[in-house]
Amino acid sequence: MSIEFSLQSARPTEVEADLLVIPVLAGAELGPGGDALDAALGGGLAAFMDQAHFEGKRAATLAVPAGDGVASGAVLLLGVGESSELDADAFRRLGATIAKRSRKHASVASTVVDVPTDAVERVDAAQAFAEGVVLGSYQYLEYKSEGEAGQLARVTVLGRRGARVARALDRGARVAQAAAWTRDLVNVPSLDKAPETVVASTRALLRGTGVRVTVWEGQKLVDERLGGVIGVGQGSSRPPRLMKLTYSPAAARTSLALVGKGVVFDSGGISIKPASGMETMKTDMSGAGAVIGAMSALADLEVKTKVTGYVPLVENMPSGDAIRPGDVLTHRNGKTVEVINTDAEGRLILADALALAAEDGHDAVIDLATLTGACVVALGEKVAGLMGNNDAWTDQILAAGERAGEPIWKLPLPKDYRKQLDSEVADLKNIGDRYAGALTAGLFLSEFAGDGPWAHLDIAGPARAGSDDGYLTKGGTGFGVRTLLELVTKFRKPR
Ligand code: BES
Ligand code: ZN
Ligand code: ZN
């Protein structure tokens, strides 16, 4: 169910919503609409907050008995903390808090976006708030017999009218809806997520969005020499696919390629993973999910650049047909790889996809992949690792991540480590030595990315959340969708 946002300048006490949320700043200072509420309640609000020890700390809430003077059914005070600390991410989190408190309500109205702050422009606050509401209300109930779906359908943002702010609310809702779709796909159990099924879901999602979907399978993958995709996929009874998604607006002057790792389940293959935690490997297609989800919103966001998605989809399974350690694969660009560890499979399928993207000659390429546990060790579960061959391009990505509120940290690609990938029998092998696994994985990919601007975002940590936290919900997070949509909106050819 999608949530509708509207911007109104009505008096908060006269708005008829199921829930009215009034912000309170640190020190129990009433925010916009607070005085009107106080007057409508007969002037006891300060004493009421005092008795409840409510100080306006960020995300603290206090229910207020609504009287006849208030048109809404219920009233909630929402702490927003210090106004100087109210940046975009704070609004995203406040949106999520409101969403969680409105689960049982169909409509909510709030003045929170009107809280004055120097830490963010009001348009950006509005977008972030809408994102927070939609992402914070996300639930995955597909496999629950008696899951209770949230009721929230309408959000009225109270404050000064302005076309830019109204558009920002719509944009935030659209961006978050794309990320929610990605969360859904990531959360699907692998049993119901064969490569072929992902193709079908993608086709259904992209129908009517101006994105063309072409799919390679079977002999076509052989004819097109995608040795990595075929090799990794051959252990599974559910065969691999390569999807190409094309968004080509009239008069586009720049062209960007998005590549996403789509391992629908990563058992490790013959180099099988330990049992504990293996269930989380249903999320090993999060890079693919981010690319597909982002592409679904390009037309709605009126993106002007050409965007092409390359999505290899495989299941990494051990079987009599699976590739073995020691096997050699030949990739799209002719390079041969000795597979030392079949669990380092993501780079093998990305190798083909990156080579394809390089052939097509885009202005820049970015890949997203849940690629290495080493990146999680280095940066934890909230921060993605960025590597690349062009500083202007990685700077653009860092800036997009910053604006989108998705933490990204740049890592190096030390030339000196390349020799770790030297193979005795092939052009290179698929793993390095014990240390710096995120970087040797990045170096491996760089061998297939060609000479144009390319960057690699390792999202092994942030693609999944271990618990609910603000606008993140346990399971798939949709990480990357917001950054990609910022990136395509402001894309400039890197030099
Ligand atoms: N899908 C995993 C990486 C991963 C780990 C994603 C943890 C999310 C959370 C990847 O295919 C993998 O297994 N990588 C190996 C590489 C190793 C064999 C060189 C790893 O990181 O252990
Ligand atoms: Zn693996
Ligand atoms: Zn993997």
Coordinates of C-alpha atoms and ligand atoms in Angstrom, one line a residue:
M1 CA 0.0 0.0 0.0
S2 CA 1.5 3.4 -0.9
I3 CA 1.3 6.4 1.4
E4 CA 0.1 9.7 0.1
F5 CA 1.6 13.0 1.1
S6 CA 0.1 16.4 1.0
L7 CA 1.3 19.9 2.0
Q8 CA -1.2 22.1 3.8
S9 CA -0.9 25.4 5.6
A10 CA -4.1 24.8 7.7
R11 CA -4.1 25.4 11.5
P12 CA -2.9 22.2 13.1
T13 CA -5.8 22.2 15.6
E14 CA -8.3 22.4 12.7
V15 CA -6.9 19.5 10.7
E16 CA -8.9 16.4 10.8
A17 CA -6.4 13.5 11.0
D18 CA -6.5 10.4 13.1
L19 CA -3.3 11.6 14.7
L20 CA -1.8 15.0 15.0
V21 CA 2.0 15.2 15.8
I22 CA 3.4 18.4 17.2
P23 CA 7.2 18.7 17.5
V24 CA 8.9 19.8 20.8
L25 CA 12.5 21.0 20.8
A26 CA 15.1 20.3 23.5
G27 CA 14.2 22.0 26.8
A28 CA 10.5 21.3 26.2
E29 CA 10.2 24.2 23.8
L30 CA 7.1 23.8 21.7
G31 CA 7.6 23.7 18.0
P32 CA 5.4 24.9 15.2
G33 CA 1.7 24.5 16.1
G34 CA 2.5 24.0 19.8
D35 CA 1.1 27.3 20.9
A36 CA -2.2 26.7 19.0
L37 CA -2.4 23.3 20.5
D38 CA -1.8 24.7 24.0
A39 CA -4.5 27.3 23.5
A40 CA -6.9 24.7 22.3
L41 CA -6.2 22.5 25.3
G42 CA -6.7 25.4 27.7
G43 CA -3.1 26.2 28.4
G44 CA -1.8 23.2 30.4
L45 CA 0.7 21.8 28.0
A46 CA 3.9 23.1 29.8
A47 CA 2.8 21.6 33.1
F48 CA 1.7 18.4 31.4
M49 CA 5.1 17.9 29.8
D50 CA 6.8 18.8 33.1
Q51 CA 4.8 16.2 35.0
A52 CA 5.7 13.5 32.4
H53 CA 9.4 14.5 32.5
F54 CA 9.1 15.1 28.8
E55 CA 12.0 17.2 27.7
G56 CA 11.8 17.1 23.9
K57 CA 14.7 14.7 23.5
R58 CA 15.0 13.3 19.9
A59 CA 12.4 10.6 19.1
A60 CA 10.8 10.7 22.6
T61 CA 7.0 10.8 22.4
L62 CA 4.2 11.8 24.7
A63 CA 0.5 11.3 24.0
V64 CA -1.7 14.2 24.9
P65 CA -5.4 13.8 25.6
A66 CA -7.1 15.6 22.7
G67 CA -10.0 17.8 23.7
D68 CA -12.8 19.4 21.8
G69 CA -10.6 22.1 20.6
V70 CA -8.6 19.8 18.4
A71 CA -10.1 18.3 15.2
S72 CA -7.8 15.3 15.1
G73 CA -8.6 12.2 16.9
A74 CA -5.4 11.9 18.9
V75 CA -2.4 14.1 19.7
L76 CA 1.2 13.2 20.1
L77 CA 4.1 15.3 21.1
L78 CA 7.3 14.3 19.4
G79 CA 10.7 15.3 20.7
V80 CA 13.1 16.6 18.0
G81 CA 16.0 17.5 20.2
E82 CA 18.3 20.4 19.4
S83 CA 17.3 22.3 16.3
S84 CA 21.0 22.8 15.4
E85 CA 21.3 19.0 15.0
L86 CA 18.3 18.6 12.8
D87 CA 19.9 17.4 9.6
A88 CA 18.3 15.4 6.8
D89 CA 18.9 12.1 8.5
A90 CA 17.3 13.4 11.6
F91 CA 14.1 14.2 9.6
R92 CA 14.3 10.7 8.0
R93 CA 14.4 9.2 11.5
L94 CA 11.6 11.4 12.8
G95 CA 9.5 10.4 9.8
A96 CA 10.1 6.8 10.8
T97 CA 9.2 7.5 14.4
I98 CA 5.9 9.0 13.3
A99 CA 5.3 6.1 10.9
K100 CA 5.8 3.6 13.8
R101 CA 3.4 5.6 16.1
S102 CA 0.8 5.7 13.3
R103 CA 0.6 2.0 12.4
K104 CA -3.0 1.8 13.6
H105 CA -4.0 5.1 12.1
A106 CA -5.0 5.8 8.5
S107 CA -4.0 9.4 8.5
V108 CA -1.5 11.6 10.3
A109 CA -0.7 15.3 10.3
S110 CA 2.4 17.0 11.6
T111 CA 4.2 20.3 11.6
V112 CA 7.6 18.6 12.1
V113 CA 9.0 19.6 8.7
D114 CA 8.4 23.3 9.7
V115 CA 10.7 23.2 12.6
P116 CA 13.3 25.9 11.9
T117 CA 16.9 24.6 11.5
D118 CA 20.1 25.7 9.8
A119 CA 21.3 22.1 9.4
V120 CA 19.2 21.3 6.3
E121 CA 17.2 23.1 3.6
R122 CA 13.4 22.7 4.0
V123 CA 13.0 21.0 0.7
D124 CA 15.6 18.4 1.7
A125 CA 14.1 18.0 5.1
A126 CA 10.7 17.4 3.4
Q127 CA 12.2 14.7 1.1
A128 CA 14.0 13.0 3.9
F129 CA 10.9 13.1 6.1
A130 CA 8.8 11.4 3.4
E131 CA 11.5 8.8 2.9
G132 CA 11.6 8.1 6.6
V133 CA 7.8 7.7 6.9
V134 CA 7.6 5.3 4.0
L135 CA 10.7 3.3 5.0
G136 CA 9.8 3.3 8.7
S137 CA 6.4 1.9 7.9
Y138 CA 7.9 -0.9 5.8
Q139 CA 6.8 -4.4 6.9
Y140 CA 7.5 -7.8 5.3
L141 CA 4.5 -9.9 5.9
E142 CA 4.4 -12.1 2.8
Y143 CA 4.9 -15.3 4.8
K144 CA 3.0 -14.4 8.0
S145 CA -0.4 -16.1 8.4
E146 CA -1.6 -13.5 10.8
G147 CA 0.6 -10.5 10.2
E148 CA -1.1 -7.1 11.0
A149 CA -0.5 -4.7 8.2
G150 CA -0.1 -1.0 9.1
Q151 CA -3.0 1.3 8.2
L152 CA -1.2 4.5 7.4
A153 CA -2.3 5.8 4.0
R154 CA -2.3 9.6 4.2
V155 CA 0.3 12.0 5.7
T156 CA -0.4 15.7 5.8
V157 CA 2.6 17.9 6.2
L158 CA 1.6 21.1 7.9
G159 CA 3.5 24.3 7.1
R160 CA 4.2 27.0 4.7
R161 CA 3.0 26.0 1.2
G162 CA 5.5 25.8 -1.6
A163 CA 5.7 23.9 -4.8
R164 CA 9.3 22.9 -4.3
V165 CA 8.5 21.4 -0.9
A166 CA 5.4 19.6 -2.2
R167 CA 7.5 18.1 -5.0
A168 CA 10.2 17.1 -2.5
L169 CA 7.6 15.1 -0.5
D170 CA 6.5 13.3 -3.7
R171 CA 10.1 12.6 -4.6
G172 CA 10.9 11.3 -1.1
A173 CA 7.9 9.0 -1.3
R174 CA 8.9 7.8 -4.7
V175 CA 12.5 7.1 -3.8
A176 CA 11.5 5.2 -0.7
Q177 CA 8.9 3.2 -2.6
A178 CA 11.7 2.0 -4.9
A179 CA 13.8 1.1 -1.9
A180 CA 10.8 -0.7 -0.3
W181 CA 10.5 -2.8 -3.5
T182 CA 14.1 -3.7 -3.2
R183 CA 13.6 -4.7 0.4
D184 CA 10.7 -6.9 -0.6
L185 CA 12.9 -8.7 -3.3
V186 CA 15.8 -9.1 -0.9
N187 CA 13.5 -10.5 1.8
V188 CA 12.0 -13.2 -0.4
P189 CA 13.3 -16.6 0.6
S190 CA 15.6 -18.1 -2.0
L191 CA 13.1 -21.0 -2.6
D192 CA 10.9 -18.5 -4.2
K193 CA 13.6 -16.4 -5.8
A194 CA 15.1 -18.4 -8.7
P195 CA 17.0 -16.3 -11.3
E196 CA 14.0 -16.8 -13.6
T197 CA 11.6 -15.6 -10.8
V198 CA 13.7 -12.4 -10.4
V199 CA 13.4 -11.8 -14.1
A200 CA 9.6 -12.1 -13.9
S201 CA 9.4 -9.8 -10.8
T202 CA 11.5 -7.3 -12.7
R203 CA 9.4 -7.4 -15.8
A204 CA 6.3 -6.8 -13.7
L205 CA 7.9 -3.9 -11.8
L206 CA 9.2 -2.2 -14.9
R207 CA 6.1 -2.5 -17.1
G208 CA 5.1 1.0 -18.0
T209 CA 8.2 2.7 -16.7
G210 CA 9.9 3.1 -20.0
V211 CA 12.7 0.7 -19.1
R212 CA 13.3 -2.1 -21.7
V213 CA 14.2 -5.5 -20.3
T214 CA 16.3 -8.0 -22.3
V215 CA 17.2 -11.4 -20.9
W216 CA 19.9 -13.9 -21.9
E217 CA 19.6 -17.5 -20.9
G218 CA 20.8 -21.0 -21.8
Q219 CA 22.7 -21.2 -25.1
K220 CA 22.7 -17.4 -25.5
L221 CA 24.9 -17.1 -22.4
V222 CA 27.3 -19.6 -24.0
D223 CA 27.2 -17.8 -27.4
E224 CA 27.9 -14.5 -25.6
R225 CA 30.8 -16.0 -23.7
L226 CA 29.6 -15.3 -20.2
G227 CA 31.8 -18.0 -18.7
G228 CA 31.6 -16.6 -15.1
V229 CA 27.8 -16.5 -15.0
I230 CA 27.6 -20.0 -16.5
G231 CA 30.3 -21.4 -14.2
V232 CA 28.8 -20.1 -11.0
G233 CA 25.3 -21.0 -12.0
Q234 CA 25.9 -24.5 -13.1
G235 CA 25.7 -26.1 -9.7
S236 CA 22.1 -25.1 -9.3
S237 CA 19.1 -26.8 -10.9
R238 CA 17.7 -23.3 -11.4
P239 CA 19.7 -21.9 -14.4
P240 CA 21.3 -18.4 -14.5
R241 CA 20.1 -15.3 -16.4
L242 CA 21.7 -12.0 -17.5
M243 CA 19.3 -9.1 -17.6
K244 CA 20.0 -5.9 -19.4
L245 CA 17.7 -3.0 -18.4
T246 CA 17.7 0.1 -20.6
Y247 CA 16.3 3.5 -19.8
S248 CA 16.9 5.8 -22.7
P249 CA 15.1 9.2 -22.5
A250 CA 14.9 11.3 -25.6
A251 CA 17.8 13.8 -25.9
A252 CA 19.9 12.1 -23.2
R253 CA 23.4 13.5 -23.4
T254 CA 25.1 11.2 -20.9
S255 CA 25.1 7.5 -20.3
L256 CA 25.6 5.7 -17.1
A257 CA 25.8 1.9 -16.4
L258 CA 24.6 0.3 -13.2
V259 CA 25.8 -3.3 -12.4
G260 CA 24.3 -5.4 -9.6
K261 CA 25.4 -8.7 -8.1
G262 CA 22.5 -11.1 -8.2
V263 CA 23.3 -14.2 -6.4
V264 CA 19.9 -15.4 -5.3
F265 CA 21.4 -17.8 -2.8
D266 CA 25.1 -18.1 -1.9
S267 CA 25.8 -21.4 -0.2
G268 CA 29.4 -21.0 -1.1
G269 CA 29.2 -23.8 -3.6
I270 CA 31.7 -26.6 -3.2
S271 CA 33.7 -24.3 -0.9
I272 CA 30.5 -24.4 1.2
K273 CA 29.8 -21.9 3.9
P274 CA 29.3 -22.9 7.6
A275 CA 25.7 -23.6 8.5
S276 CA 25.4 -20.8 11.1
G277 CA 24.0 -17.7 9.5
M278 CA 23.8 -19.2 6.0
E279 CA 20.2 -18.1 5.8
T280 CA 21.3 -14.5 5.4
M281 CA 22.8 -15.4 2.1
K282 CA 19.3 -15.1 0.5
T283 CA 20.2 -11.4 0.5
D284 CA 23.2 -11.9 -1.7
M285 CA 21.3 -10.4 -4.6
S286 CA 21.0 -7.0 -2.9
G287 CA 23.2 -5.2 -5.5
A288 CA 20.9 -6.5 -8.2
G289 CA 17.9 -5.5 -6.2
A290 CA 19.2 -2.0 -5.8
V291 CA 19.8 -1.6 -9.5
I292 CA 16.4 -2.9 -10.4
G293 CA 14.6 -0.9 -7.8
A294 CA 16.4 2.4 -8.7
M295 CA 15.6 1.9 -12.4
S296 CA 11.9 1.6 -11.7
A297 CA 11.8 5.3 -10.5
L298 CA 13.9 6.9 -13.3
A299 CA 10.9 8.0 -15.4
D300 CA 8.9 9.3 -12.4
L301 CA 11.9 11.3 -11.3
E302 CA 12.4 12.6 -14.8
V303 CA 16.0 11.5 -15.0
K304 CA 17.6 13.0 -18.1
T305 CA 20.6 10.7 -18.5
K306 CA 20.6 7.3 -20.2
V307 CA 20.8 4.5 -17.6
T308 CA 21.6 0.9 -18.4
G309 CA 21.4 -1.9 -15.8
Y310 CA 23.4 -5.1 -16.1
V311 CA 22.2 -7.8 -13.7
P312 CA 23.7 -11.2 -13.7
L313 CA 21.4 -13.7 -11.7
V314 CA 22.7 -17.0 -10.5
E315 CA 22.3 -19.4 -7.6
N316 CA 25.6 -20.6 -6.1
M317 CA 25.1 -24.3 -5.1
P318 CA 27.2 -27.4 -4.5
S319 CA 26.2 -30.3 -6.7
G320 CA 27.6 -32.9 -9.1
D321 CA 27.4 -30.1 -11.8
A322 CA 29.1 -27.4 -9.7
I323 CA 32.4 -25.8 -10.5
R324 CA 35.3 -27.0 -8.4
P325 CA 38.3 -25.3 -6.9
G326 CA 41.0 -25.4 -9.5
D327 CA 38.6 -25.0 -12.4
V328 CA 39.3 -22.3 -14.9
L329 CA 36.6 -20.0 -16.4
T330 CA 36.9 -17.8 -19.4
H331 CA 35.1 -14.5 -19.1
R332 CA 33.4 -12.2 -21.6
N333 CA 36.6 -10.2 -22.2
G334 CA 38.7 -13.3 -22.8
K335 CA 40.5 -13.3 -19.5
T336 CA 40.8 -16.6 -17.7
V337 CA 40.3 -17.1 -14.0
E338 CA 41.3 -20.0 -11.8
V339 CA 38.6 -20.6 -9.2
I340 CA 40.4 -21.2 -5.9
N341 CA 37.4 -20.7 -3.8
T342 CA 33.9 -21.2 -5.2
D343 CA 32.5 -18.9 -2.4
A344 CA 34.2 -15.9 -4.1
E345 CA 31.5 -16.2 -6.8
G346 CA 30.2 -12.6 -6.9
R347 CA 33.3 -11.3 -8.7
L348 CA 33.0 -14.1 -11.2
I349 CA 29.6 -13.1 -12.4
L350 CA 30.4 -9.3 -12.1
A351 CA 33.4 -9.9 -14.3
D352 CA 31.2 -10.7 -17.2
A353 CA 28.7 -8.0 -16.5
L354 CA 31.4 -5.4 -16.1
A355 CA 33.1 -6.5 -19.4
L356 CA 29.7 -6.1 -21.1
A357 CA 29.2 -2.6 -19.7
A358 CA 32.8 -1.6 -20.7
E359 CA 32.1 -2.8 -24.3
D360 CA 29.0 -0.7 -24.5
G361 CA 31.1 2.5 -23.8
H362 CA 29.2 4.4 -21.1
D363 CA 30.4 7.6 -19.6
A364 CA 30.7 5.9 -16.2
V365 CA 30.0 2.5 -14.6
I366 CA 29.2 1.7 -11.0
D367 CA 28.6 -1.8 -9.6
L368 CA 26.9 -2.7 -6.3
A369 CA 27.6 -6.0 -4.7
T370 CA 27.4 -7.8 -1.4
L371 CA 30.9 -8.9 -2.2
T372 CA 33.1 -9.5 0.8
G373 CA 32.8 -10.3 4.5
A374 CA 36.2 -8.5 4.7
C375 CA 34.3 -5.2 3.9
V376 CA 32.0 -5.9 6.8
V377 CA 34.9 -6.5 9.1
A378 CA 36.5 -3.2 8.0
L379 CA 33.4 -0.9 7.9
G380 CA 30.7 -2.7 9.9
E381 CA 27.1 -3.1 9.1
K382 CA 26.2 0.4 8.3
V383 CA 28.9 1.7 5.9
A384 CA 29.6 0.6 2.3
G385 CA 33.1 0.5 0.9
L386 CA 33.8 2.3 -2.3
M387 CA 36.7 1.7 -4.7
G388 CA 37.4 2.9 -8.2
N389 CA 39.7 4.0 -11.0
N390 CA 38.7 7.6 -11.3
D391 CA 38.6 10.2 -8.4
A392 CA 36.1 12.5 -10.1
W393 CA 33.7 9.6 -10.4
T394 CA 34.2 8.2 -6.8
D395 CA 33.8 11.8 -5.5
Q396 CA 30.4 12.0 -7.3
I397 CA 29.4 8.8 -5.7
L398 CA 30.5 9.9 -2.2
A399 CA 28.6 13.1 -2.6
A400 CA 25.5 11.3 -3.7
G401 CA 25.7 8.9 -0.8
E402 CA 26.1 11.9 1.5
R403 CA 23.0 13.6 0.1
A404 CA 21.0 10.4 0.2
G405 CA 22.0 9.6 3.8
E406 CA 23.7 6.3 2.9
P407 CA 27.2 6.2 4.5
I408 CA 30.0 5.3 2.1
W409 CA 33.7 5.3 2.8
K410 CA 36.4 5.2 0.1
L411 CA 38.9 2.4 0.2
P412 CA 42.1 2.1 -1.9
L413 CA 43.0 -0.3 -4.8
P414 CA 46.7 -0.7 -4.1
K415 CA 48.5 -1.8 -7.3
D416 CA 51.0 -3.6 -5.2
Y417 CA 48.3 -6.1 -4.0
R418 CA 47.5 -7.2 -7.6
K419 CA 50.1 -9.9 -7.5
Q420 CA 48.1 -11.7 -4.8
L421 CA 45.7 -12.5 -7.7
D422 CA 48.5 -14.1 -9.9
S423 CA 47.6 -17.7 -10.9
E424 CA 49.9 -20.4 -11.9
V425 CA 47.6 -21.7 -14.6
A426 CA 45.3 -18.8 -15.6
D427 CA 45.4 -15.0 -16.1
L428 CA 44.3 -14.5 -12.5
K429 CA 42.8 -16.4 -9.6
N430 CA 39.6 -15.4 -7.8
I431 CA 41.0 -14.8 -4.3
G432 CA 43.9 -13.0 -2.7
D433 CA 45.8 -13.8 0.5
R434 CA 44.5 -13.6 4.0
Y435 CA 44.2 -9.8 4.4
A436 CA 42.5 -6.9 2.6
G437 CA 39.9 -9.2 1.1
A438 CA 37.7 -6.2 0.1
L439 CA 40.5 -4.6 -1.8
T440 CA 41.7 -7.7 -3.6
A441 CA 38.1 -8.3 -4.6
G442 CA 38.0 -4.7 -6.0
L443 CA 41.3 -5.2 -7.8
F444 CA 39.9 -8.4 -9.3
L445 CA 36.8 -6.5 -10.7
S446 CA 39.1 -3.7 -12.0
E447 CA 40.5 -6.2 -14.5
F448 CA 37.1 -6.4 -16.2
A449 CA 35.9 -2.8 -16.0
G450 CA 37.9 -1.4 -18.9
D451 CA 39.6 1.9 -18.9
G452 CA 36.6 4.2 -18.5
P453 CA 35.5 5.6 -15.1
W454 CA 34.3 2.7 -13.0
A455 CA 33.6 2.3 -9.3
H456 CA 32.7 -0.6 -7.1
L457 CA 30.4 -0.3 -4.0
D458 CA 30.7 -3.2 -1.6
I459 CA 27.4 -3.3 0.3
A460 CA 27.9 -6.6 2.1
G461 CA 27.4 -4.8 5.5
P462 CA 24.6 -2.3 4.9
A463 CA 22.4 -4.3 2.5
R464 CA 21.0 -6.1 5.5
A465 CA 20.0 -4.9 9.0
G466 CA 20.3 -7.3 11.9
S467 CA 17.5 -5.4 13.8
D468 CA 15.0 -2.6 13.4
D469 CA 16.6 0.7 13.8
G470 CA 15.0 4.0 12.8
Y471 CA 13.9 3.8 9.2
L472 CA 15.8 0.5 8.8
T473 CA 13.9 -2.6 9.3
K474 CA 15.4 -6.0 10.0
G475 CA 16.3 -7.8 6.8
G476 CA 16.9 -6.2 3.5
T477 CA 17.5 -2.4 3.7
G478 CA 17.3 -1.4 0.0
F479 CA 20.8 0.2 0.5
G480 CA 22.0 1.8 -2.6
V481 CA 18.7 2.8 -4.1
R482 CA 18.7 6.3 -2.6
T483 CA 22.3 6.9 -3.6
L484 CA 21.8 5.6 -7.1
L485 CA 18.8 7.9 -7.6
E486 CA 20.7 10.9 -6.3
L487 CA 23.6 9.9 -8.6
V488 CA 21.5 9.6 -11.8
T489 CA 19.7 12.9 -11.0
K490 CA 22.9 14.9 -10.8
F491 CA 25.2 12.8 -13.0
R492 CA 28.0 14.5 -14.9
K493 CA 30.5 12.8 -17.1
P494 CA 33.6 12.4 -14.9
R495 CA 36.9 13.5 -16.4
Ligands
BES1 N1 28.3 -13.1 -0.4 C1 29.6 -13.3 0.2 C2 30.0 -12.0 0.9 C3 29.2 -11.6 2.1 C4 29.6 -11.9 3.4 C5 28.0 -10.8 2.0 C6 28.9 -11.5 4.5 C7 27.3 -10.4 3.1 C8 27.7 -10.7 4.3 C9 30.6 -13.5 -0.9 O1 30.2 -14.2 -2.0 C10 31.7 -14.4 -0.2 O2 31.3 -15.5 0.2 N2 32.9 -13.8 -0.1 C11 33.9 -14.5 0.6 C12 35.2 -14.3 -0.2 C13 36.3 -15.2 0.2 C14 36.0 -16.6 -0.1 C15 37.6 -14.7 -0.5 C16 34.1 -13.9 2.0 O3 33.9 -12.7 2.1 O4 34.3 -14.6 2.9
ZN2 ZN 30.3 -16.3 -1.7
ZN3 ZN 28.2 -14.0 -2.5

